[in-house]
Amino acid sequence: MSTGAPVSLVTGANRGIGRETARRLAALGHTVLLCARRPEDAEQAVAGLASGVPGALLPHGLDVADADSVRALAHSVEAEFGRLDVLVNYAAINYDTAQRALFADLDDVRLTLETNLFGAWRTAQEFLPVLRRSAHPRVVNVSSESGSLERMSGGTPAYGVSKAALNALTRKLADELRAERILVNAVCPGWIATDMGGPGGGPVDQGAASVVWAATLPDSGPTGGFFRNGEPLAW
């Protein structure tokens, strides 16, 4: 493992777009911490990925809804690598198609926010010290166009509100970190045929390409934006 290789961390990376994002970053030569809530799921994902990529794929257990879990991994990354170059907040739950805002189970909404919003928020906070030690730090919040206020409609209230809030967090972090050269952007992969997205969507590699684009932006790249396929989306 080269100590000069970029170090990237992808949450919720045991399947779907997160897993493909981890693989693609490793193919670019990154040392990738592939994280999943259950360590065995992370290990299985790494074992199932194609071998031969120039970078390294390292499985880690990480529950973004558990502050102790996030803090422990942040300390481990600091001790082993001394920095983090890319943080991809992909972990998300509950595309609640059966609910409407009028009768939504608010306990269910709270649980969704705990992962989709607060999970990304606490992960960004805990890993900020090691991101600051990177020469080219990047934070990518994997969002959804269902969180776009301009295009929002009824349905999926927990998921849509959580992604709108994640977009707002992206703007806040980007503005506060702009002077430190830490680029923070939100990305919508689009409708992709994953376990959450269901059949009929695009291929997983298409969704991952949008995420990898934001993770590998040049220093002159945008910050505080909302993108799909490298193109701006309406907030």
PDB file of C-alpha atoms in Angstrom:
ATOM      1  CA  MET A   1       0.000   0.000   0.000  1.00  0.00           C
ATOM      2  CA  SER A   2       1.524   3.315  -1.059  1.00  0.00           C
ATOM      3  CA  THR A   3       1.536   5.978   1.636  1.00  0.00           C
ATOM      4  CA  GLY A   4       1.186   8.521  -1.166  1.00  0.00           C
ATOM      5  CA  ALA A   5      -2.081   7.065  -2.461  1.00  0.00           C
ATOM      6  CA  PRO A   6      -5.222   9.114  -1.807  1.00  0.00           C
ATOM      7  CA  VAL A   7      -7.178   7.789   1.162  1.00  0.00           C
ATOM      8  CA  SER A   8     -10.944   7.617   0.638  1.00  0.00           C
ATOM      9  CA  LEU A   9     -13.783   6.496   2.873  1.00  0.00           C
ATOM     10  CA  VAL A  10     -17.204   5.448   1.580  1.00  0.00           C
ATOM     11  CA  THR A  11     -20.059   4.863   4.025  1.00  0.00           C
ATOM     12  CA  GLY A  12     -22.790   2.340   3.255  1.00  0.00           C
ATOM     13  CA  ALA A  13     -20.534   0.755   0.655  1.00  0.00           C
ATOM     14  CA  ASN A  14     -21.419  -2.919   0.950  1.00  0.00           C
ATOM     15  CA  ARG A  15     -23.792  -2.800  -2.024  1.00  0.00           C
ATOM     16  CA  GLY A  16     -25.133  -0.762  -4.906  1.00  0.00           C
ATOM     17  CA  ILE A  17     -23.715   2.627  -5.770  1.00  0.00           C
ATOM     18  CA  GLY A  18     -21.595   2.788  -2.635  1.00  0.00           C
ATOM     19  CA  ARG A  19     -19.864  -0.476  -3.453  1.00  0.00           C
ATOM     20  CA  GLU A  20     -19.248   0.538  -7.063  1.00  0.00           C
ATOM     21  CA  THR A  21     -17.945   3.930  -5.931  1.00  0.00           C
ATOM     22  CA  ALA A  22     -15.455   2.193  -3.665  1.00  0.00           C
ATOM     23  CA  ARG A  23     -14.342  -0.090  -6.496  1.00  0.00           C
ATOM     24  CA  ARG A  24     -13.908   2.802  -8.921  1.00  0.00           C
ATOM     25  CA  LEU A  25     -11.874   4.840  -6.474  1.00  0.00           C
ATOM     26  CA  ALA A  26      -9.627   1.833  -5.843  1.00  0.00           C
ATOM     27  CA  ALA A  27      -9.279   1.459  -9.620  1.00  0.00           C
ATOM     28  CA  LEU A  28      -7.951   5.018  -9.653  1.00  0.00           C
ATOM     29  CA  GLY A  29      -5.289   4.007  -7.141  1.00  0.00           C
ATOM     30  CA  HIS A  30      -6.979   5.171  -3.948  1.00  0.00           C
ATOM     31  CA  THR A  31      -6.736   3.336  -0.667  1.00  0.00           C
ATOM     32  CA  VAL A  32     -10.447   2.908   0.029  1.00  0.00           C
ATOM     33  CA  LEU A  33     -12.054   2.236   3.375  1.00  0.00           C
ATOM     34  CA  LEU A  34     -15.184   0.364   2.346  1.00  0.00           C
ATOM     35  CA  CYS A  35     -17.594   0.774   5.253  1.00  0.00           C
ATOM     36  CA  ALA A  36     -20.795  -0.987   6.200  1.00  0.00           C
ATOM     37  CA  ARG A  37     -22.881  -1.061   9.361  1.00  0.00           C
ATOM     38  CA  ARG A  38     -21.978  -4.731   9.893  1.00  0.00           C
ATOM     39  CA  PRO A  39     -18.259  -5.559   9.543  1.00  0.00           C
ATOM     40  CA  GLU A  40     -19.047  -8.883   7.895  1.00  0.00           C
ATOM     41  CA  ASP A  41     -20.974  -7.098   5.142  1.00  0.00           C
ATOM     42  CA  ALA A  42     -17.971  -4.886   4.441  1.00  0.00           C
ATOM     43  CA  GLU A  43     -15.706  -7.933   4.349  1.00  0.00           C
ATOM     44  CA  GLN A  44     -18.031  -9.759   1.976  1.00  0.00           C
ATOM     45  CA  ALA A  45     -18.201  -6.748  -0.350  1.00  0.00           C
ATOM     46  CA  VAL A  46     -14.426  -6.458  -0.513  1.00  0.00           C
ATOM     47  CA  ALA A  47     -14.060 -10.193  -1.128  1.00  0.00           C
ATOM     48  CA  GLY A  48     -16.571 -10.054  -3.977  1.00  0.00           C
ATOM     49  CA  LEU A  49     -14.996  -7.163  -5.854  1.00  0.00           C
ATOM     50  CA  ALA A  50     -12.785  -7.802  -8.857  1.00  0.00           C
ATOM     51  CA  SER A  51      -9.113  -8.140  -7.964  1.00  0.00           C
ATOM     52  CA  GLY A  52      -6.298  -6.401  -9.715  1.00  0.00           C
ATOM     53  CA  VAL A  53      -7.176  -2.754  -9.032  1.00  0.00           C
ATOM     54  CA  PRO A  54      -4.096  -0.665  -8.295  1.00  0.00           C
ATOM     55  CA  GLY A  55      -5.516   0.684  -5.058  1.00  0.00           C
ATOM     56  CA  ALA A  56      -6.461  -1.127  -1.857  1.00  0.00           C
ATOM     57  CA  LEU A  57      -9.939  -1.958  -0.556  1.00  0.00           C
ATOM     58  CA  LEU A  58     -10.089  -2.209   3.229  1.00  0.00           C
ATOM     59  CA  PRO A  59     -13.309  -3.373   4.960  1.00  0.00           C
ATOM     60  CA  HIS A  60     -14.503  -1.529   8.050  1.00  0.00           C
ATOM     61  CA  GLY A  61     -17.577  -1.637  10.229  1.00  0.00           C
ATOM     62  CA  LEU A  62     -19.200   1.784  10.583  1.00  0.00           C
ATOM     63  CA  ASP A  63     -22.654   2.666  11.868  1.00  0.00           C
ATOM     64  CA  VAL A  64     -23.146   6.338  11.020  1.00  0.00           C
ATOM     65  CA  ALA A  65     -26.093   6.492  13.463  1.00  0.00           C
ATOM     66  CA  ASP A  66     -23.752   5.557  16.327  1.00  0.00           C
ATOM     67  CA  ALA A  67     -21.506   8.398  17.468  1.00  0.00           C
ATOM     68  CA  ASP A  68     -19.058   6.009  19.176  1.00  0.00           C
ATOM     69  CA  SER A  69     -18.679   3.957  15.996  1.00  0.00           C
ATOM     70  CA  VAL A  70     -17.928   7.044  13.896  1.00  0.00           C
ATOM     71  CA  ARG A  71     -15.510   8.458  16.459  1.00  0.00           C
ATOM     72  CA  ALA A  72     -13.626   5.175  16.773  1.00  0.00           C
ATOM     73  CA  LEU A  73     -13.063   4.870  13.030  1.00  0.00           C
ATOM     74  CA  ALA A  74     -11.980   8.503  12.778  1.00  0.00           C
ATOM     75  CA  HIS A  75      -9.333   7.867  15.428  1.00  0.00           C
ATOM     76  CA  SER A  76      -8.251   4.700  13.613  1.00  0.00           C
ATOM     77  CA  VAL A  77      -7.846   6.574  10.305  1.00  0.00           C
ATOM     78  CA  GLU A  78      -5.832   9.267  12.043  1.00  0.00           C
ATOM     79  CA  ALA A  79      -3.531   6.706  13.642  1.00  0.00           C
ATOM     80  CA  GLU A  80      -3.011   4.619  10.480  1.00  0.00           C
ATOM     81  CA  PHE A  81      -2.991   7.210   7.699  1.00  0.00           C
ATOM     82  CA  GLY A  82      -2.723  10.627   9.332  1.00  0.00           C
ATOM     83  CA  ARG A  83      -5.173  12.109   6.839  1.00  0.00           C
ATOM     84  CA  LEU A  84      -8.322  11.512   4.800  1.00  0.00           C
ATOM     85  CA  ASP A  85      -8.571  12.811   1.245  1.00  0.00           C
ATOM     86  CA  VAL A  86     -12.132  11.880   0.289  1.00  0.00           C
ATOM     87  CA  LEU A  87     -15.240  11.331   2.404  1.00  0.00           C
ATOM     88  CA  VAL A  88     -18.268   9.941   0.583  1.00  0.00           C
ATOM     89  CA  ASN A  89     -21.423  10.020   2.705  1.00  0.00           C
ATOM     90  CA  TYR A  90     -23.486   7.391   0.913  1.00  0.00           C
ATOM     91  CA  ALA A  91     -25.211   5.529   3.769  1.00  0.00           C
ATOM     92  CA  ALA A  92     -28.971   6.067   3.608  1.00  0.00           C
ATOM     93  CA  ILE A  93     -32.190   4.265   4.476  1.00  0.00           C
ATOM     94  CA  ASN A  94     -35.937   4.195   3.933  1.00  0.00           C
ATOM     95  CA  TYR A  95     -37.236   5.201   0.527  1.00  0.00           C
ATOM     96  CA  ASP A  96     -40.701   5.329   2.077  1.00  0.00           C
ATOM     97  CA  THR A  97     -42.969   5.098  -0.956  1.00  0.00           C
ATOM     98  CA  ALA A  98     -45.927   3.876   1.126  1.00  0.00           C
ATOM     99  CA  GLN A  99     -46.061   7.028   3.248  1.00  0.00           C
ATOM    100  CA  ARG A 100     -47.496  10.496   2.716  1.00  0.00           C
ATOM    101  CA  ALA A 101     -46.603  13.590   4.725  1.00  0.00           C
ATOM    102  CA  LEU A 102     -50.205  13.857   5.930  1.00  0.00           C
ATOM    103  CA  PHE A 103     -50.071  10.570   7.827  1.00  0.00           C
ATOM    104  CA  ALA A 104     -46.359   9.790   8.067  1.00  0.00           C
ATOM    105  CA  ASP A 105     -45.131   7.866  11.095  1.00  0.00           C
ATOM    106  CA  LEU A 106     -42.937  10.512  12.713  1.00  0.00           C
ATOM    107  CA  ASP A 107     -40.899   7.923  14.615  1.00  0.00           C
ATOM    108  CA  ASP A 108     -40.036   6.461  11.219  1.00  0.00           C
ATOM    109  CA  VAL A 109     -39.116   9.937   9.966  1.00  0.00           C
ATOM    110  CA  ARG A 110     -36.821  10.470  12.970  1.00  0.00           C
ATOM    111  CA  LEU A 111     -35.029   7.190  12.312  1.00  0.00           C
ATOM    112  CA  THR A 112     -34.551   8.164   8.675  1.00  0.00           C
ATOM    113  CA  LEU A 113     -33.121  11.546   9.621  1.00  0.00           C
ATOM    114  CA  GLU A 114     -30.771   9.877  12.100  1.00  0.00           C
ATOM    115  CA  THR A 115     -29.003   8.058   9.267  1.00  0.00           C
ATOM    116  CA  ASN A 116     -29.571  10.205   6.189  1.00  0.00           C
ATOM    117  CA  LEU A 117     -28.928  13.603   7.788  1.00  0.00           C
ATOM    118  CA  PHE A 118     -27.335  13.254  11.205  1.00  0.00           C
ATOM    119  CA  GLY A 119     -25.241  10.289  10.104  1.00  0.00           C
ATOM    120  CA  ALA A 120     -23.598  12.341   7.364  1.00  0.00           C
ATOM    121  CA  TRP A 121     -23.356  15.357   9.668  1.00  0.00           C
ATOM    122  CA  ARG A 122     -21.601  13.545  12.534  1.00  0.00           C
ATOM    123  CA  THR A 123     -19.309  11.726  10.082  1.00  0.00           C
ATOM    124  CA  ALA A 124     -18.231  15.026   8.515  1.00  0.00           C
ATOM    125  CA  GLN A 125     -17.615  16.515  11.961  1.00  0.00           C
ATOM    126  CA  GLU A 126     -15.591  13.582  13.262  1.00  0.00           C
ATOM    127  CA  PHE A 127     -13.441  13.244  10.131  1.00  0.00           C
ATOM    128  CA  LEU A 128     -12.842  16.972   9.683  1.00  0.00           C
ATOM    129  CA  PRO A 129      -9.486  16.933  11.545  1.00  0.00           C
ATOM    130  CA  VAL A 130      -8.032  14.316   9.171  1.00  0.00           C
ATOM    131  CA  LEU A 131      -9.630  15.950   6.107  1.00  0.00           C
ATOM    132  CA  ARG A 132      -7.832  19.153   7.065  1.00  0.00           C
ATOM    133  CA  ARG A 133      -4.527  17.280   6.760  1.00  0.00           C
ATOM    134  CA  SER A 134      -5.182  16.411   3.119  1.00  0.00           C
ATOM    135  CA  ALA A 135      -3.718  18.472   0.300  1.00  0.00           C
ATOM    136  CA  HIS A 136      -6.901  17.985  -1.747  1.00  0.00           C
ATOM    137  CA  PRO A 137      -9.825  17.253   0.617  1.00  0.00           C
ATOM    138  CA  ARG A 138     -13.245  16.392  -0.809  1.00  0.00           C
ATOM    139  CA  VAL A 139     -16.606  15.658   0.829  1.00  0.00           C
ATOM    140  CA  VAL A 140     -19.407  14.159  -1.277  1.00  0.00           C
ATOM    141  CA  ASN A 141     -22.907  13.919   0.170  1.00  0.00           C
ATOM    142  CA  VAL A 142     -24.909  11.454  -1.903  1.00  0.00           C
ATOM    143  CA  SER A 143     -28.333  13.052  -2.138  1.00  0.00           C
ATOM    144  CA  SER A 144     -31.373  12.714  -4.398  1.00  0.00           C
ATOM    145  CA  GLU A 145     -33.443  14.909  -6.660  1.00  0.00           C
ATOM    146  CA  SER A 146     -36.341  13.998  -4.365  1.00  0.00           C
ATOM    147  CA  GLY A 147     -34.715  16.508  -2.009  1.00  0.00           C
ATOM    148  CA  SER A 148     -34.899  19.327  -4.555  1.00  0.00           C
ATOM    149  CA  LEU A 149     -37.304  21.977  -3.217  1.00  0.00           C
ATOM    150  CA  GLU A 150     -37.923  23.306  -6.711  1.00  0.00           C
ATOM    151  CA  ARG A 151     -39.041  19.919  -8.020  1.00  0.00           C
ATOM    152  CA  MET A 152     -40.402  18.337  -4.852  1.00  0.00           C
ATOM    153  CA  SER A 153     -43.826  16.721  -4.871  1.00  0.00           C
ATOM    154  CA  GLY A 154     -45.765  14.619  -2.371  1.00  0.00           C
ATOM    155  CA  GLY A 155     -44.799  11.124  -1.260  1.00  0.00           C
ATOM    156  CA  THR A 156     -41.671   9.576   0.284  1.00  0.00           C
ATOM    157  CA  PRO A 157     -41.787  12.205   3.049  1.00  0.00           C
ATOM    158  CA  ALA A 158     -39.073  10.815   5.330  1.00  0.00           C
ATOM    159  CA  TYR A 159     -36.612  10.228   2.511  1.00  0.00           C
ATOM    160  CA  GLY A 160     -37.358  13.454   0.619  1.00  0.00           C
ATOM    161  CA  VAL A 161     -37.152  15.675   3.691  1.00  0.00           C
ATOM    162  CA  SER A 162     -33.940  13.965   4.812  1.00  0.00           C
ATOM    163  CA  LYS A 163     -32.307  14.617   1.439  1.00  0.00           C
ATOM    164  CA  ALA A 164     -33.496  18.232   1.347  1.00  0.00           C
ATOM    165  CA  ALA A 165     -31.904  18.646   4.766  1.00  0.00           C
ATOM    166  CA  LEU A 166     -28.719  16.947   3.536  1.00  0.00           C
ATOM    167  CA  ASN A 167     -28.590  19.446   0.676  1.00  0.00           C
ATOM    168  CA  ALA A 168     -28.908  22.300   3.176  1.00  0.00           C
ATOM    169  CA  LEU A 169     -26.094  20.794   5.246  1.00  0.00           C
ATOM    170  CA  THR A 170     -23.956  20.618   2.105  1.00  0.00           C
ATOM    171  CA  ARG A 171     -24.366  24.360   1.556  1.00  0.00           C
ATOM    172  CA  LYS A 172     -23.555  25.137   5.192  1.00  0.00           C
ATOM    173  CA  LEU A 173     -20.417  22.985   5.272  1.00  0.00           C
ATOM    174  CA  ALA A 174     -19.198  24.220   1.892  1.00  0.00           C
ATOM    175  CA  ASP A 175     -19.462  27.844   2.933  1.00  0.00           C
ATOM    176  CA  GLU A 176     -17.803  27.317   6.299  1.00  0.00           C
ATOM    177  CA  LEU A 177     -14.946  25.264   4.783  1.00  0.00           C
ATOM    178  CA  ARG A 178     -14.419  27.265   1.607  1.00  0.00           C
ATOM    179  CA  ALA A 179     -11.409  29.140   2.980  1.00  0.00           C
ATOM    180  CA  GLU A 180      -9.778  25.820   3.906  1.00  0.00           C
ATOM    181  CA  ARG A 181     -10.014  24.484   0.311  1.00  0.00           C
ATOM    182  CA  ILE A 182     -12.292  21.596   1.357  1.00  0.00           C
ATOM    183  CA  LEU A 183     -14.718  21.080  -1.508  1.00  0.00           C
ATOM    184  CA  VAL A 184     -18.152  19.910  -0.335  1.00  0.00           C
ATOM    185  CA  ASN A 185     -20.823  18.959  -2.862  1.00  0.00           C
ATOM    186  CA  ALA A 186     -24.087  17.031  -3.060  1.00  0.00           C
ATOM    187  CA  VAL A 187     -24.630  14.523  -5.852  1.00  0.00           C
ATOM    188  CA  CYS A 188     -27.792  12.860  -7.130  1.00  0.00           C
ATOM    189  CA  PRO A 189     -26.855   9.597  -8.867  1.00  0.00           C
ATOM    190  CA  GLY A 190     -30.246   9.505 -10.607  1.00  0.00           C
ATOM    191  CA  TRP A 191     -32.704   6.616 -10.718  1.00  0.00           C
ATOM    192  CA  ILE A 192     -30.458   3.586 -10.499  1.00  0.00           C
ATOM    193  CA  ALA A 193     -31.435  -0.080 -10.311  1.00  0.00           C
ATOM    194  CA  THR A 194     -30.332  -0.773  -6.743  1.00  0.00           C
ATOM    195  CA  ASP A 195     -32.100  -2.498  -3.842  1.00  0.00           C
ATOM    196  CA  MET A 196     -33.514   0.884  -2.843  1.00  0.00           C
ATOM    197  CA  GLY A 197     -34.123   2.236  -6.349  1.00  0.00           C
ATOM    198  CA  GLY A 198     -35.811  -0.908  -7.609  1.00  0.00           C
ATOM    199  CA  PRO A 199     -35.925  -2.302 -11.153  1.00  0.00           C
ATOM    200  CA  GLY A 200     -36.142  -0.059 -14.182  1.00  0.00           C
ATOM    201  CA  GLY A 201     -33.395   2.349 -13.257  1.00  0.00           C
ATOM    202  CA  GLY A 202     -30.030   2.880 -14.892  1.00  0.00           C
ATOM    203  CA  PRO A 203     -26.929   0.748 -14.283  1.00  0.00           C
ATOM    204  CA  VAL A 204     -25.038   1.055 -11.017  1.00  0.00           C
ATOM    205  CA  ASP A 205     -21.860   2.205 -12.731  1.00  0.00           C
ATOM    206  CA  GLN A 206     -23.743   5.207 -14.130  1.00  0.00           C
ATOM    207  CA  GLY A 207     -24.755   6.327 -10.647  1.00  0.00           C
ATOM    208  CA  ALA A 208     -21.275   5.768  -9.240  1.00  0.00           C
ATOM    209  CA  ALA A 209     -19.706   7.849 -12.023  1.00  0.00           C
ATOM    210  CA  SER A 210     -21.446  10.979 -10.712  1.00  0.00           C
ATOM    211  CA  VAL A 211     -20.132  10.339  -7.215  1.00  0.00           C
ATOM    212  CA  VAL A 212     -16.575   9.648  -8.359  1.00  0.00           C
ATOM    213  CA  TRP A 213     -16.657  12.847 -10.444  1.00  0.00           C
ATOM    214  CA  ALA A 214     -17.320  14.895  -7.306  1.00  0.00           C
ATOM    215  CA  ALA A 215     -14.779  12.904  -5.269  1.00  0.00           C
ATOM    216  CA  THR A 216     -11.985  13.635  -7.739  1.00  0.00           C
ATOM    217  CA  LEU A 217     -12.639  17.277  -8.610  1.00  0.00           C
ATOM    218  CA  PRO A 218      -9.613  19.463  -9.272  1.00  0.00           C
ATOM    219  CA  ASP A 219      -8.776  22.173  -6.751  1.00  0.00           C
ATOM    220  CA  SER A 220     -10.456  24.662  -9.080  1.00  0.00           C
ATOM    221  CA  GLY A 221     -13.694  22.661  -9.007  1.00  0.00           C
ATOM    222  CA  PRO A 222     -17.008  23.801  -7.561  1.00  0.00           C
ATOM    223  CA  THR A 223     -18.058  23.654  -3.927  1.00  0.00           C
ATOM    224  CA  GLY A 224     -21.501  23.961  -2.382  1.00  0.00           C
ATOM    225  CA  GLY A 225     -23.230  22.595  -5.485  1.00  0.00           C
ATOM    226  CA  PHE A 226     -25.832  19.952  -6.284  1.00  0.00           C
ATOM    227  CA  PHE A 227     -24.986  17.837  -9.330  1.00  0.00           C
ATOM    228  CA  ARG A 228     -25.865  14.836 -11.471  1.00  0.00           C
ATOM    229  CA  ASN A 229     -23.524  13.670 -14.227  1.00  0.00           C
ATOM    230  CA  GLY A 230     -21.393  16.715 -13.512  1.00  0.00           C
ATOM    231  CA  GLU A 231     -24.247  19.105 -14.307  1.00  0.00           C
ATOM    232  CA  PRO A 232     -25.979  21.376 -11.757  1.00  0.00           C
ATOM    233  CA  LEU A 233     -29.391  20.438 -10.414  1.00  0.00           C
ATOM    234  CA  ALA A 234     -32.020  22.786  -9.030  1.00  0.00           C
ATOM    235  CA  TRP A 235     -32.044  23.119  -5.261  1.00  0.00           C
TER     236      TRP A 235
END
